XYZ file of C-alpha atoms in Angstrom:
687
model
C -58.501 52.501 -41.217
C -58.045 50.396 -44.271
C -55.310 52.316 -45.404
C -53.807 52.044 -42.177
C -54.555 47.981 -41.759
C -52.746 47.882 -45.259
C -50.129 49.650 -44.591
C -49.620 47.457 -41.239
C -49.653 44.446 -43.607
C -47.299 45.670 -46.208
C -44.843 46.179 -43.080
C -45.072 42.905 -42.293
C -45.028 40.957 -45.181
C -41.813 42.754 -45.827
C -40.334 41.680 -42.533
C -41.089 38.217 -43.249
C -39.526 38.138 -46.349
C -36.381 39.228 -44.711
C -36.342 36.661 -42.395
C -37.257 34.141 -45.015
C -33.723 35.689 -47.018
C -31.880 35.114 -44.212
C -33.093 31.482 -43.497
C -31.519 30.710 -46.761
C -28.348 31.655 -45.989
C -28.039 29.595 -42.879
C -26.698 26.213 -43.838
C -29.336 23.521 -42.946
C -28.053 21.130 -39.622
C -29.768 17.314 -38.923
C -31.678 17.148 -36.130
C -30.198 15.845 -32.877
C -31.179 12.010 -32.328
C -33.286 12.099 -29.815
C -32.039 9.312 -26.823
C -33.759 6.118 -26.284
C -35.897 6.718 -22.780
C -37.857 3.812 -22.187
C -34.558 1.470 -21.756
C -32.587 0.933 -18.591
C -28.855 0.083 -19.197
C -26.982 -1.759 -16.599
C -23.392 -2.374 -17.642
C -21.323 -4.612 -15.317
C -17.973 -5.649 -14.660
C -15.881 -7.731 -12.067
C -12.271 -8.941 -11.642
C -10.695 -5.462 -12.544
C -7.826 -6.326 -9.611
C -5.775 -3.123 -9.832
C -5.725 -2.722 -13.964
C -5.271 0.866 -14.172
C -5.091 0.512 -18.010
C -9.000 -0.587 -18.422
C -9.856 2.465 -17.003
C -10.054 4.119 -20.106
C -11.445 1.560 -22.418
C -14.567 1.143 -19.580
C -15.434 5.132 -19.885
C -15.407 4.647 -23.500
C -18.020 1.752 -23.294
C -20.015 3.659 -20.677
C -19.787 7.087 -22.788
C -20.776 4.593 -25.988
C -23.955 3.587 -24.503
C -24.615 7.140 -23.252
C -24.711 8.345 -26.794
C -28.016 6.692 -27.494
C -29.621 5.767 -24.189
C -30.626 8.516 -21.529
C -30.158 6.072 -18.192
C -26.745 4.255 -18.227
C -25.293 3.029 -14.925
C -22.010 1.285 -14.681
C -21.615 -1.315 -11.722
C -18.302 -2.763 -10.639
C -19.805 -6.564 -8.666
C -16.076 -6.805 -6.805
C -12.493 -7.801 -6.569
C -11.430 -4.498 -8.203
C -8.479 -3.381 -5.955
C -5.952 -6.614 -5.562
C -3.373 -7.450 -8.069
C -1.199 -4.196 -8.924
C 1.450 -1.875 -7.274
C -1.216 0.533 -8.951
C -3.708 -0.299 -6.416
C -1.824 -1.289 -3.431
C 0.365 2.028 -3.474
C -2.089 4.097 -1.741
C -4.368 1.150 -0.718
C -6.795 1.978 -3.233
C -7.455 5.769 -2.888
C -5.909 6.537 -6.455
C -7.522 3.593 -7.766
C -10.845 4.254 -6.568
C -10.752 7.998 -7.543
C -9.865 6.748 -11.324
C -12.906 4.235 -11.307
C -15.516 7.014 -10.346
C -13.660 9.658 -13.254
C -14.365 6.496 -15.403
C -18.052 6.526 -14.508
C -18.642 4.072 -12.206
C -22.008 4.578 -9.906
C -21.849 1.630 -7.963
C -19.164 -0.682 -6.554
C -19.513 -4.068 -4.713
C -16.752 -4.902 -2.089
C -15.175 -8.364 -2.962
C -13.489 -10.268 -0.512
C -10.454 -9.615 -1.794
C -11.415 -5.756 -1.456
C -12.154 -6.064 2.168
C -8.475 -6.459 2.566
C -7.860 -3.114 1.883
C -10.820 -2.112 4.553
C -9.783 0.212 7.182
C -6.963 1.546 4.952
C -4.077 1.588 7.480
C -0.721 -0.655 7.099
C 1.613 -0.712 9.856
C 1.366 -0.113 13.609
C 0.586 3.417 15.165
C 2.502 2.491 18.302
C 5.455 1.804 16.573
C 5.129 4.970 14.622
C 5.032 4.019 11.250
C 1.371 3.539 10.172
C 0.013 4.747 7.096
C -3.723 5.543 7.159
C -5.102 6.182 3.559
C -8.742 6.140 4.893
C -11.090 3.674 4.959
C -13.104 1.642 1.721
C -16.002 3.755 2.499
C -14.826 6.846 3.275
C -13.149 6.711 -0.027
C -15.951 5.826 -1.962
C -17.832 8.776 0.007
C -15.706 11.493 -1.189
C -15.624 10.072 -5.147
C -19.714 9.727 -4.764
C -19.585 6.157 -5.254
C -21.975 4.152 -4.001
C -20.434 1.087 -2.176
C -23.191 -1.396 -2.045
C -22.832 -4.273 0.738
C -25.846 -5.876 1.474
C -24.831 -8.548 3.791
C -22.398 -6.532 5.477
C -22.934 -6.048 9.199
C -21.119 -6.315 12.610
C -19.653 -4.079 15.156
C -16.830 -3.159 13.159
C -18.565 -1.899 10.162
C -19.391 1.894 11.550
C -15.598 1.868 12.292
C -14.736 0.592 8.756
C -17.174 1.117 6.485
C -19.764 4.088 7.604
C -21.121 4.345 3.778
C -22.224 0.805 2.991
C -25.726 0.858 1.550
C -27.585 -1.904 2.009
C -29.596 -1.608 -1.396
C -29.856 1.085 -4.072
C -32.788 2.231 -6.255
C -32.923 3.789 -9.561
C -36.368 5.032 -11.199
C -36.672 5.955 -14.608
C -40.454 6.131 -17.000
C -42.615 4.474 -14.385
C -40.070 1.531 -13.157
C -38.138 0.989 -10.306
C -34.966 -0.945 -10.185
C -33.206 -1.941 -7.065
C -29.653 -2.954 -6.773
C -28.672 -5.561 -3.805
C -25.489 -6.867 -3.624
C -23.930 -10.133 -1.517
C -20.535 -10.752 -0.093
C -18.806 -14.085 0.977
C -19.746 -14.928 4.802
C -16.673 -15.676 5.595
C -15.400 -12.205 5.027
C -14.371 -11.937 9.107
C -11.892 -14.338 9.472
C -10.689 -13.211 5.430
C -9.777 -9.726 6.549
C -8.008 -10.663 9.312
C -9.726 -7.672 11.490
C -12.291 -7.712 13.597
C -15.941 -6.834 14.004
C -16.876 -7.133 9.824
C -19.046 -9.773 9.398
C -21.450 -11.105 6.253
C -24.755 -12.370 6.265
C -25.989 -14.995 4.166
C -27.114 -15.198 0.703
C -30.770 -16.571 2.002
C -30.782 -13.231 3.989
C -29.856 -11.449 1.032
C -32.342 -13.261 -1.272
C -35.094 -12.538 1.183
C -34.542 -9.362 1.149
C -34.724 -8.566 -2.737
C -37.999 -10.563 -3.406
C -39.582 -8.802 -0.928
C -38.897 -5.422 -2.361
C -41.542 -4.202 -4.319
C -39.479 -2.968 -7.186
C -39.969 -3.850 -10.565
C -36.811 -5.242 -11.026
C -34.202 -6.114 -8.820
C -30.427 -7.047 -9.339
C -28.497 -9.138 -7.130
C -24.405 -8.766 -7.535
C -22.819 -11.354 -6.206
C -18.882 -12.538 -5.580
C -17.183 -15.138 -3.437
C -20.082 -17.415 -3.798
C -18.067 -20.573 -5.120
C -19.182 -20.240 -8.541
C -16.821 -22.083 -10.993
C -18.368 -19.862 -14.113
C -20.099 -16.591 -13.892
C -24.084 -17.338 -13.071
C -26.277 -14.978 -14.670
C -29.553 -16.735 -13.394
C -33.462 -15.184 -12.373
C -36.170 -15.998 -10.326
C -39.161 -13.959 -11.160
C -38.038 -10.086 -11.208
C -35.159 -11.248 -9.367
C -32.013 -11.454 -11.273
C -28.549 -12.753 -10.200
C -25.334 -11.308 -11.411
C -22.948 -14.081 -9.465
C -19.469 -13.793 -10.597
C -16.585 -16.292 -10.367
C -14.810 -15.989 -6.570
C -11.127 -17.721 -8.135
C -8.741 -15.523 -7.234
C -6.917 -15.798 -10.826
C -10.647 -15.176 -12.082
C -10.420 -13.200 -15.538
C -11.974 -9.892 -16.126
C -15.735 -10.112 -17.520
C -18.149 -7.542 -18.455
C -22.023 -7.489 -19.482
C -25.189 -5.594 -19.922
C -28.446 -5.380 -18.519
C -31.240 -3.771 -20.675
C -34.430 -3.297 -18.972
C -37.365 -1.993 -20.590
C -38.963 -0.114 -18.420
C -42.830 -0.480 -20.177
C -42.884 -4.179 -19.811
C -40.505 -4.419 -17.164
C -38.542 -7.342 -19.451
C -34.744 -7.760 -19.031
C -32.105 -9.138 -21.408
C -28.572 -9.710 -20.888
C -25.404 -9.946 -23.233
C -21.724 -10.700 -21.974
C -19.146 -8.749 -23.664
C -15.985 -9.800 -24.723
C -12.934 -8.058 -24.077
C -12.753 -6.696 -27.437
C -15.610 -4.518 -27.029
C -13.644 -2.531 -24.684
C -10.859 -0.086 -26.176
C -7.604 0.253 -24.018
C -6.552 3.505 -25.438
C -5.263 6.155 -23.296
C -7.374 9.482 -22.109
C -5.025 11.972 -20.498
C -7.767 13.380 -18.756
C -7.990 10.929 -16.576
C -4.257 11.532 -15.408
C -3.677 8.120 -15.430
C -0.542 8.071 -17.263
C 1.121 10.529 -14.562
C -0.066 8.528 -11.400
C 1.489 5.320 -12.952
C 4.936 7.512 -13.753
C 4.857 8.254 -9.946
C 4.485 4.911 -8.965
C 6.978 3.073 -11.216
C 9.378 5.783 -9.790
C 8.463 4.569 -6.093
C 8.738 1.221 -7.494
C 10.455 0.251 -10.639
C 10.479 -3.653 -9.534
C 7.972 -5.737 -7.857
C 7.274 -9.566 -7.259
C 5.091 -11.029 -9.691
C 3.366 -14.009 -7.394
C 1.301 -16.452 -9.368
C 0.078 -17.924 -5.850
C -2.971 -16.829 -4.180
C -1.946 -17.586 -0.363
C -5.257 -16.481 0.599
C -6.611 -17.781 4.271
C -8.474 -16.736 7.141
C -7.479 -15.523 10.331
C -8.917 -18.747 12.271
C -6.821 -21.121 9.662
C -3.746 -19.075 10.376
C -3.892 -19.678 13.805
C -5.334 -23.249 14.174
C -3.424 -25.320 11.351
C -1.285 -25.512 8.933
C -1.828 -22.901 5.347
C -0.186 -22.105 2.523
C 0.485 -18.823 3.327
C 2.071 -19.550 6.868
C 4.322 -22.403 5.040
C 5.503 -19.384 2.394
C 6.345 -17.171 5.207
C 8.514 -19.511 7.381
C 10.271 -21.161 4.165
C 11.178 -17.271 3.178
C 12.559 -16.631 6.704
C 14.662 -19.655 6.566
C 15.283 -19.339 2.953
C 16.667 -15.425 3.800
C 18.712 -16.857 6.519
C 20.541 -19.852 4.903
C 20.255 -18.760 0.793
C 21.200 -15.130 1.469
C 24.014 -12.981 2.689
C 22.948 -12.021 5.994
C 26.447 -10.905 7.491
C 25.719 -7.203 7.537
C 22.788 -7.786 9.419
C 24.899 -8.327 12.796
C 24.921 -6.485 15.075
C 28.259 -4.862 16.117
C 28.197 -6.781 19.299
C 27.581 -10.021 17.412
C 30.086 -9.700 15.241
C 33.451 -8.684 17.710
C 31.833 -11.596 19.749
C 32.632 -13.677 16.605
C 28.698 -14.578 16.494
C 28.681 -13.611 12.739
C 26.716 -16.463 11.358
C 24.374 -19.513 11.563
C 26.125 -21.861 14.354
C 24.316 -25.136 12.702
C 24.765 -27.091 9.480
C 21.636 -25.830 6.881
C 19.519 -28.766 7.751
C 19.606 -28.131 11.183
C 17.780 -24.707 10.650
C 14.171 -24.245 11.221
C 11.674 -21.411 11.268
C 8.520 -20.929 13.096
C 6.081 -18.179 13.327
C 2.945 -17.178 15.331
C -0.422 -17.190 13.408
C -1.575 -13.984 15.401
C 1.116 -12.093 13.393
C -0.438 -12.848 9.774
C -2.744 -10.519 9.849
C -4.000 -9.944 5.996
C -3.346 -12.047 3.010
C -1.029 -12.155 -0.172
C -2.989 -12.751 -3.037
C -1.823 -13.355 -6.549
C -0.388 -10.398 -8.635
C 2.077 -7.618 -7.862
C 3.517 -7.679 -4.339
C 5.344 -4.248 -2.729
C 5.674 -3.431 0.848
C 2.452 -2.433 1.097
C 1.140 -5.778 0.834
C 3.695 -7.275 3.375
C 3.163 -4.264 5.893
C -0.314 -5.485 5.463
C 0.314 -9.162 6.508
C 2.557 -7.943 9.557
C 2.003 -4.412 10.339
C 4.657 -4.538 13.099
C 8.078 -3.828 12.851
C 9.424 -6.915 13.905
C 12.807 -7.992 13.626
C 14.878 -11.211 12.765
C 16.349 -13.229 15.141
C 18.014 -16.581 15.119
C 17.377 -18.753 18.464
C 19.584 -21.863 19.708
C 16.823 -24.492 20.959
C 17.667 -28.460 21.727
C 15.564 -30.351 20.205
C 13.909 -30.831 23.673
C 13.389 -27.356 24.147
C 11.700 -27.319 20.554
C 9.074 -30.214 21.463
C 7.971 -27.984 24.722
C 8.205 -24.578 22.550
C 5.513 -26.549 19.888
C 3.626 -28.020 23.129
C 3.173 -24.619 24.619
C 1.994 -22.862 21.544
C -0.453 -25.473 21.179
C -2.104 -25.794 24.550
C -5.175 -24.361 23.935
C -5.940 -26.426 20.612
C -8.252 -29.280 22.093
C -11.122 -29.615 19.591
C -11.619 -28.634 15.451
C -12.518 -25.571 15.107
C -10.070 -23.996 18.404
C -7.911 -21.218 17.545
C -5.309 -19.307 19.623
C -2.542 -16.895 18.075
C 0.181 -18.492 19.582
C 0.076 -21.216 17.260
C 2.884 -21.467 15.182
C 3.079 -22.411 11.517
C 6.630 -23.726 10.718
C 9.737 -24.726 7.939
C 11.850 -27.118 8.381
C 9.697 -28.905 10.966
C 7.262 -31.863 10.589
C 5.125 -32.649 13.813
C 1.978 -34.325 14.978
C -0.047 -32.848 17.788
C -2.425 -35.124 19.657
C -4.785 -32.451 20.190
C -7.261 -34.979 22.000
C -5.131 -35.461 24.740
C -5.081 -32.438 28.029
C -2.412 -30.187 28.387
C -0.490 -30.595 31.521
C -0.919 -27.039 33.051
C 1.546 -25.873 34.932
C 2.130 -22.398 36.731
C 0.420 -19.629 34.799
C 3.246 -17.652 32.610
C 3.981 -14.204 33.091
C 0.098 -13.637 33.818
C -0.767 -14.792 30.825
C -3.448 -16.768 28.999
C -0.837 -19.373 28.708
C 0.899 -21.767 31.383
C 3.663 -24.191 31.591
C 3.812 -27.496 30.489
C 4.408 -29.855 33.210
C 5.356 -32.795 30.967
C 5.184 -33.449 27.048
C 2.542 -35.283 26.173
C 0.782 -33.731 23.275
C 3.664 -32.871 20.618
C 5.812 -35.275 18.740
C 8.543 -33.824 16.185
C 8.247 -36.446 13.014
C 11.742 -35.115 11.558
C 13.517 -31.701 11.050
C 14.159 -30.994 7.309
C 13.605 -34.745 6.093
C 16.276 -36.007 8.799
C 16.129 -38.037 12.103
C 14.946 -35.575 14.907
C 17.577 -35.802 17.957
C 16.114 -34.157 21.280
C 19.824 -33.200 22.065
C 20.870 -31.550 19.054
C 21.047 -27.944 18.676
C 18.945 -26.129 16.168
C 18.869 -23.053 14.858
C 15.343 -20.971 15.001
C 14.517 -18.433 12.741
C 11.866 -16.418 13.771
C 10.908 -12.581 15.179
C 12.017 -10.925 17.827
C 8.899 -10.864 19.568
C 9.203 -14.887 20.280
C 12.577 -14.496 20.833
C 11.726 -12.631 23.948
C 8.715 -14.897 24.976
C 5.666 -13.343 23.631
C 2.805 -15.039 24.211
C 3.160 -18.877 25.086
C 7.383 -19.085 24.186
C 8.642 -19.228 27.705
C 11.240 -21.940 26.449
C 12.533 -18.855 25.004
C 13.889 -17.406 27.873
C 16.168 -20.285 28.113
C 17.433 -19.942 24.608
C 21.431 -20.671 24.088
C 23.323 -17.340 24.652
C 24.473 -17.276 21.042
C 21.101 -16.550 19.933
C 20.903 -13.005 18.336
C 18.503 -10.587 16.661
C 19.578 -9.399 13.412
C 19.192 -5.930 12.339
C 16.685 -6.149 9.130
C 12.814 -6.225 9.326
C 11.248 -9.221 9.046
C 9.124 -8.356 6.323
C 12.520 -6.778 4.276
C 13.898 -9.884 4.855
C 10.803 -11.880 3.104
C 11.061 -9.095 0.417
C 14.765 -9.920 0.019
C 14.426 -13.915 -0.148
C 11.832 -13.299 -2.895
C 14.147 -10.616 -4.922
C 17.377 -12.591 -3.953
C 16.018 -16.518 -4.443
C 12.782 -16.100 -6.491
C 14.144 -13.466 -8.571
C 10.983 -11.553 -8.374
C 8.470 -14.461 -9.154
C 6.869 -16.352 -7.077
C 5.636 -19.778 -8.582
C 4.790 -23.255 -7.214
C 7.726 -24.248 -9.763
C 10.126 -22.396 -7.879
C 9.322 -22.171 -4.380
C 11.767 -24.970 -3.203
C 9.916 -25.791 -0.017
C 6.791 -26.142 -1.338
C 4.574 -29.158 -0.328
C 1.204 -30.270 -0.064
C -1.041 -28.673 2.150
C -1.089 -30.320 5.882
C 2.376 -32.067 5.286
C 4.238 -30.333 7.907
C 1.510 -30.302 11.033
C -0.663 -33.385 11.635
C -3.286 -32.298 14.013
C -5.404 -35.601 15.710
C -8.793 -34.559 17.220
C -10.046 -37.953 18.055
C -8.708 -40.146 20.441
C -8.808 -41.707 23.922
C -6.291 -40.152 26.173
C -5.446 -43.233 28.355
C -1.820 -41.920 29.916
C -2.722 -40.314 33.255
C -1.718 -36.735 34.259
C 0.974 -36.770 36.549
C -0.279 -35.832 39.945
C 2.496 -33.791 41.222
C 2.857 -29.909 39.803
C 6.685 -28.351 40.460
C 6.717 -25.375 42.900
C 8.770 -23.412 40.434
C 9.300 -23.672 36.686
C 13.192 -25.071 36.382
C 14.951 -22.180 34.011
C 16.202 -25.094 31.974
C 15.279 -28.674 30.967
C 17.180 -31.069 32.482
C 20.386 -32.482 30.522
C 19.951 -35.821 28.733
C 22.043 -38.971 29.264
C 24.550 -39.909 26.588
C 23.047 -41.282 23.352
C 19.647 -41.623 25.302
C 17.544 -40.220 22.459
C 15.333 -39.217 25.657
C 15.190 -36.796 28.212
C 16.216 -38.610 31.331
C 13.853 -38.235 34.347
C 15.423 -35.861 37.487
C 18.127 -37.582 39.124
C 16.535 -37.109 42.589
C 14.441 -40.031 42.925
C 13.995 -42.091 46.328
C 16.162 -45.326 46.157
C 13.157 -47.227 47.917
C 9.335 -46.635 46.392
C 8.261 -45.490 49.444
C 4.923 -46.796 51.082
C 1.339 -45.355 50.070
C -0.681 -43.446 52.349
C -4.175 -44.456 52.574
C -6.537 -41.510 51.929
C -8.808 -40.782 54.637
C -12.597 -41.865 53.295
C -13.604 -38.894 53.860
C -11.149 -37.011 51.756
C -11.995 -36.652 48.139
C -9.883 -35.550 45.282
C -10.894 -32.188 43.542
C -11.964 -32.020 40.022
C -9.961 -31.474 37.238
C -9.092 -27.859 36.002
C -11.020 -25.802 33.475
C -9.598 -23.380 30.465
C -11.701 -20.682 29.209
C -11.847 -21.492 25.680
C -13.838 -18.563 24.560
C -14.504 -14.733 25.620
C -16.425 -12.615 23.582
C -18.093 -9.286 24.519
C -21.189 -7.962 22.156
C -23.282 -5.088 23.675
C -22.264 -4.519 26.881
C -22.865 -8.682 27.235
C -20.040 -11.433 27.937
C -20.451 -14.883 26.340
C -17.920 -17.324 27.865
C -17.151 -20.502 26.452
C -15.026 -23.490 28.099
C -14.511 -27.549 27.057
C -16.005 -29.450 29.984
C -14.333 -32.114 31.964
C -15.748 -35.359 33.152
C -15.217 -35.560 36.660
C -17.083 -32.690 37.758
C -20.583 -31.690 38.795
C -20.356 -28.562 37.860
C -18.523 -24.914 37.315
C -18.541 -21.482 39.162
C -17.660 -18.560 36.936
C -15.968 -15.528 38.910
C -15.121 -12.108 37.897
C -11.210 -11.452 38.972
C -10.580 -7.862 40.942
C -6.968 -7.593 42.124
C -6.022 -10.926 43.693
C -9.925 -11.655 44.256
C -12.600 -13.535 42.744
C -16.350 -12.335 43.161
C -18.701 -15.173 42.321
C -20.744 -14.592 39.557
C -22.823 -17.882 39.031
C -22.945 -21.236 38.955
C -24.030 -24.232 36.183
C -24.115 -27.888 35.998
C -21.703 -30.173 33.883
C -23.656 -31.290 30.966
C -22.604 -32.088 27.274
C -19.013 -31.441 25.946
C -18.867 -28.023 26.246
C -20.329 -24.929 28.142
C -21.665 -21.903 26.589
C -22.552 -19.395 29.778
C -23.758 -16.009 29.143
C -23.222 -13.274 32.040
C -26.397 -11.666 32.978
C -24.361 -8.107 34.405
C -23.878 -5.516 32.268
C -20.445 -3.924 32.643
C -19.409 -0.390 31.762
C -18.485 0.333 27.937
C -14.893 0.764 27.617
C -13.640 -1.227 30.790
C -11.623 -4.484 30.376
C -12.882 -7.410 32.506
C -11.246 -10.521 33.788
C -13.254 -14.334 34.173
C -12.113 -17.442 35.505
C -14.070 -20.835 35.739
C -13.408 -23.270 38.161
C -15.213 -26.708 37.996
C -16.534 -28.408 41.590
C -17.785 -31.843 42.822
C -20.665 -32.014 45.709
C -19.373 -34.315 48.763
C -21.829 -34.685 51.773
C -23.736 -31.117 50.789
C -20.262 -29.509 50.255
C -18.416 -28.009 47.123
C -14.900 -29.493 46.490
C -13.091 -27.219 44.041
C -10.569 -27.038 41.260
C -7.745 -24.637 41.238
C -8.210 -21.350 38.728
C -5.547 -22.278 35.828
C -6.176 -19.665 33.762
C -8.332 -16.262 33.173
C -9.185 -14.593 30.536
C -9.567 -10.787 29.772
C -12.081 -9.068 27.324
C -12.764 -5.290 26.749
C -16.465 -4.356 27.060
C -17.478 -2.794 24.001
């Protein structure tokens, strides 16, 4: 047995000697450095603004941290899309894909990004819609977390299915929760309905109540003049500058998983390389976009505004849009855009002096923003999704006053909005909103009525010259307004020389920017620029001492009366009694009906309808009715209290149906109710 064991030992020894010999021939390699695992690295960027050239450098930055740390997260805290033709080309679809390939794990939508929200430009009904997919769907396809803690509203499921309220990351016994904050005026700013944003307080409370070890709240559009990295207990705030011209910024949070301590550093741009990485295919994509858009307009002005503002007051966007239309008509060669019929009739020019050319545009057709950065046709199509054409309409000065009077009939108090509200160029006017609009017949079964008299609008000047009610002015606008859309009934009486040009409004705006501004929009080369609120003055406070006329025309005249020579005013009708008739005494038992009521707001949420109207002083109460055909069905009554009434309809309606509501005032006299007329109805779709 001993001999056998010795033999086995000799064989083992010989085998080990061979292994040692082989090992000696193999070169030695240094041991792989073990990554740091007790730290969580959170890299954050902001205000990329469509800068596609930065993405390879950002990926290199993340990879540098990955080489050293086991846990690395890359977050963008907002405003990553708006700014270049490379992000506007397909409404962020390609840019978001490149962001994911660059290593981004989480993105927070800034208010500028939300303009790309539903991923659609153009209008399906007119056959020119382009749908690139909504922001949530694109992020989901690229496995990119879209973080929007305070984004709510009925439209959120439609536009942003994939939005997350928070995101958790767990490593080595440390739980990190990410939250975000988006500007509360989101619903107005995006110019489409159904998406809203809650308050910072709500986000703050959600973060503070979260049991996670560390909470980071990424905020944008909060109004900070500079980036703010504050701390409240174990909640850390990364609030970026919301300024539309704010530069790119980046920083790094380092979280100790053992002590839960958090440190932060800001990165300078030189920390990020800008070398191309062909694996991202950015170069090929840029060549495709450059071929489609060899030139684009460089815009240095932030024309951002809200849906509410363009429908209630003068805005920078409205000023520029109208100036561009007027400039196109007066400074560009428009000869080739007249129709053959117009040319044959000798109507191939603007039959007014340049100082008599003005422009108007309804706020309801400004459905997006022009932010600073590059402008291409997709951006103009977001602002105006409809294929409206340029129209030249000839109106007398007195008709121009009526155009503005009717367009502002629903602007009665501060906060009122109406899509018919007209932005202007070349017109300086005052609206005395505190005065009652003298409503006549309902126009074209709409929410608007004819004006029985002109008492609220005064045109102060036209292109700096004295206003003349008898002079003919050329009004540059859209074919929709020229056809009498919304409140613009006076356009039905425009001069027969009026015509529609063969060019889309969007193309006319682009031609103006190219020809007159040389593809650069700046304050110093925008000749029509004036300080905001320099064209339209709205006075909300005052006493309406002028009584409304008591008679109502039985039929709206097809044209206004002709003014007398050199009077400067529209004369009274010539059919007038030569002798003042003796007033007829009113029987004591007859009580004058109260003033009529207009619905100011009609909204539906969850099958429930809310109606708001401005109260009148001479009523005891109001009756709310549902219109069916030509009949009105009473829903309820309410007493007259305060300046306005908010009435919630208790009845639930069928989803998808449309309902028409009306309100009339009443006074009580000896147990009987005397009602005003229904002067206006409003329709709402039950959601």
